[in-house]
Short mmCIF file of C-alpha atoms (C1' of nucleotides) in Angstrom, two decimals:
data_model
loop_
_atom_site.label_atom_id
_atom_site.label_comp_id
_atom_site.label_asym_id
_atom_site.label_seq_id
_atom_site.Cartn_x
_atom_site.Cartn_y
_atom_site.Cartn_z
CA MET A 1013 0.00 0.14 0.10
CA ALA A 1014 0.89 3.50 -0.54
CA ARG A 1015 3.13 5.08 2.16
CA THR A 1016 2.54 8.77 3.38
CA ALA A 1017 4.77 11.42 2.59
CA GLY A 1018 7.67 11.70 4.89
CA SER A 1019 8.39 7.91 5.12
CA HIS A 1020 10.58 7.22 2.16
CA SER A 1021 13.90 8.75 3.11
CA ASP A 1022 15.40 5.33 4.12
CA ILE A 1023 14.66 3.93 0.36
CA THR A 1024 14.95 7.05 -1.80
CA GLY A 1025 18.50 7.90 -0.68
CA PRO A 1026 19.98 4.61 -2.22
CA ARG A 1027 17.67 4.75 -5.18
CA VAL A 1028 18.96 8.28 -6.03
CA ARG A 1029 22.54 7.03 -5.68
CA LYS A 1030 21.81 3.82 -7.81
CA ALA A 1031 20.13 5.94 -10.60
CA ALA A 1032 22.94 8.41 -10.70
CA LEU A 1033 25.53 5.46 -10.87
CA ALA A 1034 23.89 3.90 -13.77
CA LEU A 1035 23.29 7.30 -15.71
CA PHE A 1036 26.69 8.56 -15.01
CA ALA A 1037 28.28 5.20 -16.20
CA ARG A 1038 26.30 5.33 -19.40
CA HIS A 1039 26.16 8.82 -20.44
CA GLY A 1040 28.96 10.66 -18.38
CA PHE A 1041 28.55 13.03 -15.44
CA ALA A 1042 28.37 16.04 -17.47
CA ALA A 1043 25.93 14.84 -19.90
CA VAL A 1044 23.51 13.50 -17.26
CA SER A 1045 21.00 16.22 -15.64
CA MET A 1046 19.40 15.98 -12.19
CA ARG A 1047 16.16 15.96 -14.03
CA GLN A 1048 17.34 12.58 -15.71
CA ILE A 1049 18.17 11.20 -12.23
CA ALA A 1050 14.89 12.26 -10.81
CA GLY A 1051 13.05 10.89 -13.54
CA GLU A 1052 14.60 7.46 -13.10
CA VAL A 1053 14.00 7.62 -9.36
CA GLY A 1054 10.33 8.83 -9.78
CA VAL A 1055 10.46 12.15 -8.15
CA GLN A 1056 10.78 15.70 -9.13
CA ALA A 1057 14.30 17.24 -9.46
CA GLY A 1058 14.14 19.36 -6.43
CA ALA A 1059 13.48 16.35 -4.30
CA LEU A 1060 17.05 15.07 -5.00
CA TYR A 1061 18.53 17.89 -2.89
CA ASN A 1062 17.13 16.28 0.20
CA TYR A 1063 19.83 13.63 -0.32
CA THR A 1064 22.88 15.34 -1.88
CA PRO A 1065 23.81 19.04 -1.48
CA ASP A 1066 24.80 19.19 -5.13
CA LYS A 1067 25.58 17.23 -8.25
CA GLN A 1068 29.41 17.25 -7.64
CA THR A 1069 28.88 15.75 -4.26
CA LEU A 1070 26.73 13.04 -5.61
CA LEU A 1071 29.54 12.11 -7.92
CA PHE A 1072 32.11 12.17 -5.24
CA ASP A 1073 30.42 10.13 -2.94
CA LEU A 1074 30.04 7.49 -5.55
CA MET A 1075 33.54 7.44 -6.28
CA ARG A 1076 34.68 7.62 -2.58
CA GLY A 1077 32.36 4.91 -1.68
CA HIS A 1078 33.72 2.60 -4.37
CA MET A 1079 37.50 3.28 -3.47
CA GLU A 1080 36.65 2.60 0.11
CA ASP A 1081 34.86 -0.59 -0.71
CA LEU A 1082 38.12 -1.48 -2.64
CA ARG A 1083 40.26 -1.01 0.39
CA ALA A 1084 37.92 -2.72 2.88
CA ALA A 1085 37.66 -5.94 0.52
CA ARG A 1086 41.47 -6.05 0.37
CA ALA A 1087 41.68 -5.68 4.07
CA ASN A 1088 39.41 -8.56 4.46
CA ALA A 1089 41.45 -10.87 2.17
CA PRO A 1090 45.01 -10.66 3.60
CA CYS A 1091 47.66 -12.86 2.05
CA ASN A 1092 50.93 -13.57 3.84
CA GLY A 1093 52.51 -16.12 1.62
CA THR A 1094 55.52 -15.81 -0.81
CA PRO A 1095 55.46 -13.07 -3.32
CA PRO A 1096 54.12 -15.15 -6.11
CA GLU A 1097 51.43 -16.40 -3.95
CA ARG A 1098 50.69 -12.79 -2.97
CA LEU A 1099 50.60 -11.67 -6.65
CA GLU A 1100 48.31 -14.30 -7.70
CA ALA A 1101 45.97 -13.35 -4.76
CA PHE A 1102 46.22 -9.86 -5.97
CA THR A 1103 45.48 -10.65 -9.48
CA ARG A 1104 42.47 -12.71 -8.75
CA PHE A 1105 41.10 -10.32 -6.17
CA HIS A 1106 41.54 -7.39 -8.68
CA ILE A 1107 39.79 -9.22 -11.57
CA ARG A 1108 36.87 -10.44 -9.45
CA PHE A 1109 36.25 -7.14 -7.54
CA HIS A 1110 36.29 -4.99 -10.43
CA SER A 1111 34.22 -7.38 -12.71
CA GLU A 1112 31.49 -7.45 -10.10
CA ARG A 1113 31.08 -3.57 -10.12
CA PRO A 1114 31.53 -2.42 -13.92
CA GLU A 1115 29.60 0.93 -13.55
CA GLU A 1116 31.71 2.03 -10.28
CA VAL A 1117 35.01 1.12 -12.06
CA PHE A 1118 33.91 2.96 -15.11
CA ILE A 1119 33.06 6.17 -13.34
CA ALA A 1120 36.12 5.94 -11.08
CA TYR A 1121 38.33 6.07 -14.25
CA MET A 1122 36.35 8.39 -16.53
CA GLU A 1123 34.98 11.01 -14.17
CA LEU A 1124 38.21 11.87 -12.39
CA ARG A 1125 38.47 15.17 -14.16
CA ASN A 1126 34.94 16.11 -13.26
CA LEU A 1127 35.93 16.34 -9.57
CA THR A 1128 36.88 19.51 -7.85
CA PRO A 1129 40.47 19.54 -7.02
CA GLU A 1130 39.85 18.87 -3.32
CA ASN A 1131 37.66 15.91 -4.29
CA PHE A 1132 40.12 14.84 -6.75
CA ALA A 1133 42.91 14.83 -4.24
CA VAL A 1134 40.99 12.46 -1.86
CA ILE A 1135 40.20 9.92 -4.73
CA GLU A 1136 43.76 9.94 -5.88
CA THR A 1137 45.17 9.25 -2.56
CA LEU A 1138 42.96 6.22 -2.27
CA ARG A 1139 43.92 4.92 -5.75
CA ARG A 1140 47.58 5.42 -4.95
CA GLN A 1141 47.23 3.38 -1.66
CA TYR A 1142 45.89 0.42 -3.71
CA GLU A 1143 48.68 0.80 -6.27
CA ASP A 1144 51.34 0.69 -3.72
CA GLU A 1145 49.92 -2.71 -2.41
CA LEU A 1146 50.88 -4.16 -5.73
CA GLU A 1147 54.19 -2.28 -5.95
CA THR A 1148 55.33 -3.59 -2.42
CA ILE A 1149 54.51 -7.26 -3.76
CA LEU A 1150 56.60 -6.69 -6.76
CA SER A 1151 59.52 -5.18 -4.67
CA ASP A 1152 59.37 -8.00 -2.33
CA GLY A 1153 59.46 -10.58 -5.04
CA VAL A 1154 62.40 -8.73 -6.98
CA ALA A 1155 64.32 -8.91 -3.45
CA SER A 1156 63.60 -12.46 -2.97
CA GLY A 1157 64.67 -13.25 -6.59
CA ASP A 1158 61.10 -14.62 -7.52
CA PHE A 1159 60.48 -11.72 -9.88
CA ALA A 1160 62.65 -9.75 -12.53
CA VAL A 1161 61.30 -6.31 -13.57
CA SER A 1162 63.43 -3.43 -14.71
CA ASP A 1163 61.40 -0.85 -12.85
CA THR A 1164 58.85 -1.76 -10.16
CA LYS A 1165 56.54 1.24 -10.59
CA ILE A 1166 56.13 0.70 -14.30
CA ALA A 1167 55.58 -2.94 -13.84
CA THR A 1168 53.06 -2.05 -11.09
CA LEU A 1169 51.28 0.30 -13.70
CA ALA A 1170 51.50 -2.13 -16.51
CA VAL A 1171 50.03 -4.93 -14.39
CA ILE A 1172 47.01 -2.84 -13.26
CA ALA A 1173 46.23 -1.48 -16.58
CA MET A 1174 46.37 -5.10 -18.15
CA LEU A 1175 44.02 -6.27 -15.21
CA THR A 1176 41.57 -3.24 -15.25
CA GLY A 1177 41.39 -3.68 -19.20
CA VAL A 1178 39.24 -6.93 -18.34
CA ASN A 1179 36.38 -4.63 -17.63
CA THR A 1180 36.24 -3.32 -21.35
CA TRP A 1181 35.10 -6.68 -22.53
CA PHE A 1182 34.10 -9.35 -19.85
CA ARG A 1183 30.46 -10.07 -19.59
CA GLU A 1184 28.98 -12.51 -17.17
CA GLY A 1185 27.38 -15.44 -19.09
CA GLY A 1186 29.82 -14.86 -21.88
CA ARG A 1187 32.42 -17.22 -23.70
CA LEU A 1188 34.57 -17.41 -20.52
CA SER A 1189 33.83 -17.93 -16.80
CA LEU A 1190 35.36 -15.50 -14.41
CA ASP A 1191 37.40 -18.47 -13.21
CA GLU A 1192 39.00 -18.90 -16.52
CA VAL A 1193 39.51 -15.20 -17.00
CA GLU A 1194 41.21 -15.18 -13.64
CA ARG A 1195 43.56 -18.18 -14.64
CA ILE A 1196 44.40 -16.77 -17.98
CA TYR A 1197 45.40 -13.52 -16.49
CA TRP A 1198 47.30 -14.92 -13.63
CA ASP A 1199 49.30 -16.81 -16.37
CA MET A 1200 50.09 -13.71 -18.23
CA VAL A 1201 50.84 -11.64 -15.07
CA ARG A 1202 53.07 -14.39 -13.75
CA LYS A 1203 55.18 -14.62 -16.91
CA THR A 1204 55.23 -10.67 -17.15
CA VAL A 1205 57.13 -10.41 -13.96
CA ALA A 1206 59.14 -13.76 -13.90
CA ALA A 1207 62.67 -14.04 -13.03
CA MET B 56 49.10 43.42 -40.76
CA ALA B 57 45.30 42.60 -40.21
CA ARG B 58 43.76 40.74 -42.96
CA THR B 59 40.27 41.61 -44.25
CA ALA B 60 37.19 39.53 -43.43
CA GLY B 61 36.95 36.57 -45.64
CA SER B 62 40.51 35.60 -45.81
CA HIS B 63 40.95 33.48 -42.81
CA SER B 64 39.19 30.23 -43.75
CA ASP B 65 42.49 28.40 -44.35
CA ILE B 66 43.77 29.04 -40.85
CA THR B 67 40.52 29.28 -38.60
CA GLY B 68 39.48 25.76 -39.54
CA PRO B 69 42.61 24.07 -38.15
CA ARG B 70 42.48 26.36 -35.11
CA VAL B 71 38.89 25.43 -34.28
CA ARG B 72 40.00 21.68 -34.44
CA LYS B 73 42.96 22.28 -32.24
CA ALA B 74 41.15 24.22 -29.58
CA ALA B 75 38.25 21.44 -29.73
CA LEU B 76 40.85 18.89 -29.20
CA ALA B 77 42.59 20.46 -26.18
CA LEU B 78 39.40 21.45 -24.60
CA PHE B 79 37.60 18.06 -25.07
CA ALA B 80 40.73 16.15 -23.78
CA ARG B 81 40.96 18.40 -20.63
CA HIS B 82 37.30 18.82 -19.63
CA GLY B 83 35.42 16.24 -21.69
CA PHE B 84 33.13 16.71 -24.72
CA ALA B 85 29.78 17.17 -22.76
CA ALA B 86 31.31 19.82 -20.38
CA VAL B 87 32.81 22.10 -23.17
CA SER B 88 30.65 24.57 -24.75
CA MET B 89 30.81 25.95 -28.32
CA ARG B 90 31.36 29.40 -26.64
CA GLN B 91 34.45 28.10 -24.96
CA ILE B 92 35.92 26.81 -28.13
CA ALA B 93 35.26 30.00 -29.93
CA GLY B 94 36.68 32.05 -27.01
CA GLU B 95 40.01 29.72 -27.39
CA VAL B 96 39.99 30.53 -31.07
CA GLY B 97 39.31 34.17 -30.66
CA VAL B 98 36.01 34.46 -32.63
CA GLN B 99 32.47 34.29 -31.62
CA ALA B 100 30.31 31.16 -31.19
CA GLY B 101 28.25 31.60 -34.39
CA ALA B 102 31.40 31.62 -36.53
CA LEU B 103 32.37 28.13 -35.54
CA TYR B 104 29.39 26.95 -37.70
CA ASN B 105 31.33 27.81 -40.71
CA TYR B 106 33.70 25.00 -40.03
CA THR B 107 31.39 22.36 -38.52
CA PRO B 108 27.83 21.63 -38.99
CA ASP B 109 27.48 20.82 -35.23
CA LYS B 110 29.37 19.82 -32.11
CA GLN B 111 28.85 16.19 -32.80
CA THR B 112 30.58 16.20 -36.01
CA LEU B 113 33.48 18.22 -34.51
CA LEU B 114 34.13 15.45 -32.07
CA PHE B 115 33.63 12.68 -34.74
CA ASP B 116 35.95 14.34 -37.22
CA LEU B 117 38.65 14.50 -34.49
CA MET B 118 38.32 10.83 -33.62
CA ARG B 119 38.09 9.74 -37.08
CA GLY B 120 41.14 11.56 -38.02
CA HIS B 121 43.12 10.08 -35.16
CA MET B 122 42.10 6.64 -36.10
CA GLU B 123 43.02 7.13 -39.70
CA ASP B 124 46.35 8.60 -38.77
CA LEU B 125 46.81 5.40 -36.85
CA ARG B 126 46.14 3.15 -39.81
CA ALA B 127 48.21 5.32 -42.16
CA ALA B 128 51.21 5.24 -39.72
CA ARG B 129 50.94 1.54 -39.34
CA ALA B 130 50.93 1.14 -43.15
CA ASN B 131 53.93 3.21 -43.56
CA ALA B 132 56.00 0.82 -41.13
CA PRO B 133 55.36 -2.47 -42.41
CA CYS B 134 57.38 -5.38 -40.81
CA ASN B 135 57.78 -8.84 -42.30
CA GLY B 136 59.95 -10.63 -39.99
CA THR B 137 59.25 -13.43 -37.55
CA PRO B 138 56.39 -13.11 -35.09
CA PRO B 139 58.82 -11.82 -32.26
CA GLU B 140 60.21 -9.31 -34.58
CA ARG B 141 56.80 -8.07 -35.74
CA LEU B 142 55.63 -8.08 -32.03
CA GLU B 143 58.39 -5.85 -31.09
CA ALA B 144 57.84 -3.48 -34.03
CA PHE B 145 54.24 -3.35 -32.96
CA THR B 146 55.02 -2.75 -29.26
CA ARG B 147 57.35 0.05 -30.15
CA PHE B 148 55.12 1.61 -32.79
CA HIS B 149 52.22 1.66 -30.34
CA ILE B 150 53.95 3.25 -27.54
CA ARG B 151 55.69 5.82 -29.65
CA PHE B 152 52.54 6.75 -31.91
CA HIS B 153 50.39 7.01 -28.80
CA SER B 154 52.72 8.95 -26.58
CA GLU B 155 53.06 11.58 -29.41
CA ARG B 156 49.33 12.24 -29.47
CA PRO B 157 48.02 12.21 -25.79
CA GLU B 158 45.00 14.30 -26.37
CA GLU B 159 43.68 12.34 -29.44
CA VAL B 160 44.27 9.12 -27.61
CA PHE B 161 42.65 10.31 -24.58
CA ILE B 162 39.46 11.55 -26.50
CA ALA B 163 39.52 8.35 -28.59
CA TYR B 164 39.05 6.28 -25.41
CA MET B 165 36.94 8.62 -23.19
CA GLU B 166 34.45 10.06 -25.57
CA LEU B 167 33.19 6.96 -27.41
CA ARG B 168 29.90 7.22 -25.54
CA ASN B 169 29.33 10.59 -26.86
CA LEU B 170 29.23 9.57 -30.37
CA THR B 171 25.98 8.96 -32.29
CA PRO B 172 25.23 5.30 -32.94
CA GLU B 173 26.24 5.62 -36.58
CA ASN B 174 29.71 7.64 -35.71
CA PHE B 175 30.53 5.14 -33.01
CA ALA B 176 30.08 2.26 -35.42
CA VAL B 177 32.73 4.09 -37.75
CA ILE B 178 35.18 4.63 -35.09
CA GLU B 179 34.72 0.98 -33.72
CA THR B 180 35.32 -0.49 -37.04
CA LEU B 181 38.80 1.38 -37.33
CA ARG B 182 39.62 0.48 -33.74
CA ARG B 183 38.84 -3.30 -34.36
CA GLN B 184 41.03 -3.40 -37.48
CA TYR B 185 43.92 -2.09 -35.48
CA GLU B 186 43.30 -4.83 -32.83
CA ASP B 187 43.27 -7.30 -35.41
CA GLU B 188 46.69 -6.62 -36.62
CA LEU B 189 48.05 -7.48 -33.28
CA GLU B 190 45.93 -10.67 -33.03
CA THR B 191 47.37 -11.74 -36.26
CA ILE B 192 50.85 -11.41 -35.13
CA LEU B 193 50.07 -13.48 -31.97
CA SER B 194 48.30 -16.13 -33.68
CA ASP B 195 51.16 -16.49 -36.15
CA GLY B 196 53.57 -16.79 -33.28
CA VAL B 197 51.44 -19.33 -31.69
CA ALA B 198 51.51 -21.32 -34.79
CA SER B 199 55.22 -20.98 -35.16
CA GLY B 200 55.81 -22.00 -31.59
CA ASP B 201 57.29 -18.58 -30.75
CA PHE B 202 54.45 -17.71 -28.48
CA ALA B 203 52.27 -19.41 -26.00
CA VAL B 204 49.09 -17.86 -25.09
CA SER B 205 45.98 -19.55 -24.00
CA ASP B 206 43.63 -17.10 -25.72
CA THR B 207 44.83 -14.88 -28.53
CA LYS B 208 41.87 -12.51 -28.33
CA ILE B 209 42.37 -11.96 -24.61
CA ALA B 210 46.15 -11.66 -24.96
CA THR B 211 45.67 -9.05 -27.78
CA LEU B 212 43.43 -6.97 -25.41
CA ALA B 213 45.70 -7.30 -22.44
CA VAL B 214 48.71 -6.13 -24.51
CA ILE B 215 46.91 -3.25 -25.92
CA ALA B 216 45.57 -2.40 -22.34
CA MET B 217 49.09 -2.56 -21.01
CA LEU B 218 50.68 -0.48 -23.65
CA THR B 219 47.96 2.18 -23.84
CA GLY B 220 48.35 2.44 -20.14
CA VAL B 221 51.77 4.30 -20.91
CA ASN B 222 49.80 7.34 -21.76
CA THR B 223 48.45 7.80 -18.07
CA TRP B 224 51.75 8.54 -16.81
CA PHE B 225 54.44 9.12 -19.47
CA ARG B 226 55.63 12.72 -20.04
CA GLU B 227 58.32 13.72 -22.17
CA GLY B 228 61.28 15.10 -20.18
CA GLY B 229 60.47 12.97 -17.17
CA ARG B 230 62.46 10.23 -15.55
CA LEU B 231 62.55 7.93 -18.35
CA SER B 232 63.15 8.51 -22.04
CA LEU B 233 60.79 7.11 -24.71
CA ASP B 234 63.39 4.78 -25.84
CA GLU B 235 63.76 3.28 -22.27
CA VAL B 236 60.06 3.10 -21.87
CA GLU B 237 59.80 1.20 -25.14
CA ARG B 238 62.53 -1.15 -24.07
CA ILE B 239 61.00 -1.83 -20.65
CA TYR B 240 57.56 -2.44 -22.28
CA TRP B 241 58.87 -4.72 -24.92
CA ASP B 242 60.52 -6.77 -22.35
CA MET B 243 57.28 -7.35 -20.36
CA VAL B 244 55.25 -7.96 -23.52
CA ARG B 245 57.82 -10.40 -24.77
CA LYS B 246 57.65 -12.39 -21.46
CA THR B 247 53.78 -12.12 -21.40
CA VAL B 248 53.48 -14.13 -24.52
CA ALA B 249 56.56 -16.07 -24.36
CA ALA B 250 56.53 -19.94 -25.11
"C1'" DG C 215 9.89 14.58 1.97
"C1'" DT C 216 7.91 15.72 -2.15
"C1'" DC C 217 5.47 18.98 -4.73
"C1'" DT C 218 5.01 23.21 -7.98
"C1'" DA C 219 6.84 27.10 -9.38
"C1'" DT C 220 10.68 29.87 -10.22
"C1'" DA C 221 15.37 32.44 -10.14
"C1'" DT C 222 19.17 32.58 -12.87
"C1'" DG C 223 22.10 31.44 -16.29
"C1'" DA C 224 23.87 28.97 -20.18
"C1'" DA C 225 23.59 25.67 -23.79
"C1'" DG C 226 23.39 24.70 -29.24
"C1'" DA C 227 22.25 26.40 -33.26
"C1'" DT C 228 20.33 30.25 -36.63
"C1'" DA C 229 19.43 34.96 -39.00
"C1'" DG C 230 20.86 38.81 -41.07
"C1'" DA C 231 23.93 42.92 -41.15
"C1'" DC C 232 28.50 44.14 -42.77
"C1'" DG D 869 33.81 34.90 -42.67
"C1'" DT D 870 32.68 37.10 -38.78
"C1'" DC D 871 29.70 39.78 -36.01
"C1'" DT D 872 25.57 40.83 -32.94
"C1'" DA D 873 21.41 39.42 -31.64
"C1'" DT D 874 18.25 36.07 -30.78
"C1'" DC D 875 15.22 31.86 -30.56
"C1'" DT D 876 14.59 27.77 -28.03
"C1'" DT D 877 15.57 24.69 -24.77
"C1'" DC D 878 17.58 23.14 -21.02
"C1'" DA D 879 20.64 23.43 -16.76
"C1'" DT D 880 21.43 23.76 -11.30
"C1'" DA D 881 19.54 25.17 -7.42
"C1'" DT D 882 16.12 27.24 -4.12
"C1'" DA D 883 11.56 28.76 -2.12
"C1'" DG D 884 7.50 27.78 -0.05
"C1'" DA D 885 2.98 25.16 0.06
"C1'" DC D 886 1.39 20.72 1.63
#
DNA sequence: GTCTATATGAAGATAGAC
DNA sequence: GTCTATCTTCATATAGAC
């Protein structure tokens, strides 16, 4: 049955964020209007401002939430094995986490330039922290003699670029299962940094 | 000395495209107005329509020009050696060509969703043709026993993602020269597909 | 919390003078 | 070819009624 006015705040907020996520991912932040988001949610544009102070904050909250989810997920899956074991865990984690959130990942990469400088700095710090986790693995592996890379920073960026590229083509229910994709990429990553 | 009205069509056209290229790369197609482009060129907004029928065509022409430059450059640098030789040539070509055109590359990746469906289809075809060149090299190398990859299509996308990632950090005059970058990436690509 | 209505500004594109 | 001026539409954001 219909609810009275004033009783929807707990569900409208998440719906606003979900609609914004989908629309930003499909059309781009700058190309999406608050009216479009409102239309998707089923309210008038003015009502959105009960849930976000402005459009910029809506974008920033989506991106920050994604980056914090990433860090939280990594923290919940620690791996203390050898460098090759840690690299395999990182590779599989990256592919799985990112393939499960294509819209968030797309926005996190494409909309950086639409953040204010202050908001950009926050996201950039979180992104850098994640990269540093991989670079540490590679450095440790070079020190232990398991890996051979001429430049750990570049190898870090190269591996992340390769892995994130999965999102440009992977679709659930397609030719390959996620398990197969993980195995194929782990095979390539392993060889890329092999001693 | 000042030229009379009517004598600038040969230089204003390229300047419009150059200004649009820089602004689209920096702020994104949807976030840039025709007035901004006109301001950069030093004319009024209405004058732009002597050089493009509309904003969409301006974007499309920039992207198509870039993709056709890519194909032309590849056609001018044929390599008929062994698969490893051809892969090294492709790797070095890709890094060099893309690093020389950071704005065009950025737009070609970021603004695909702002193309009309018809224009998108044209760009996508050109992009696919370039990818197919790499896939052919990898397939030939697998057939000859030089390479070992479990899936040539995925290996193609993985290598291109890795190589295009160079543009996210490489800056001329930085820590590494382009020659060093080419060498480091060729080393990683070589190992990625090694038998 | 959501609505209608609106303030204020800027967008893409065109018309006609020069 | 470029200008000024404008048409028409749409944008973000706010105010106040319910």
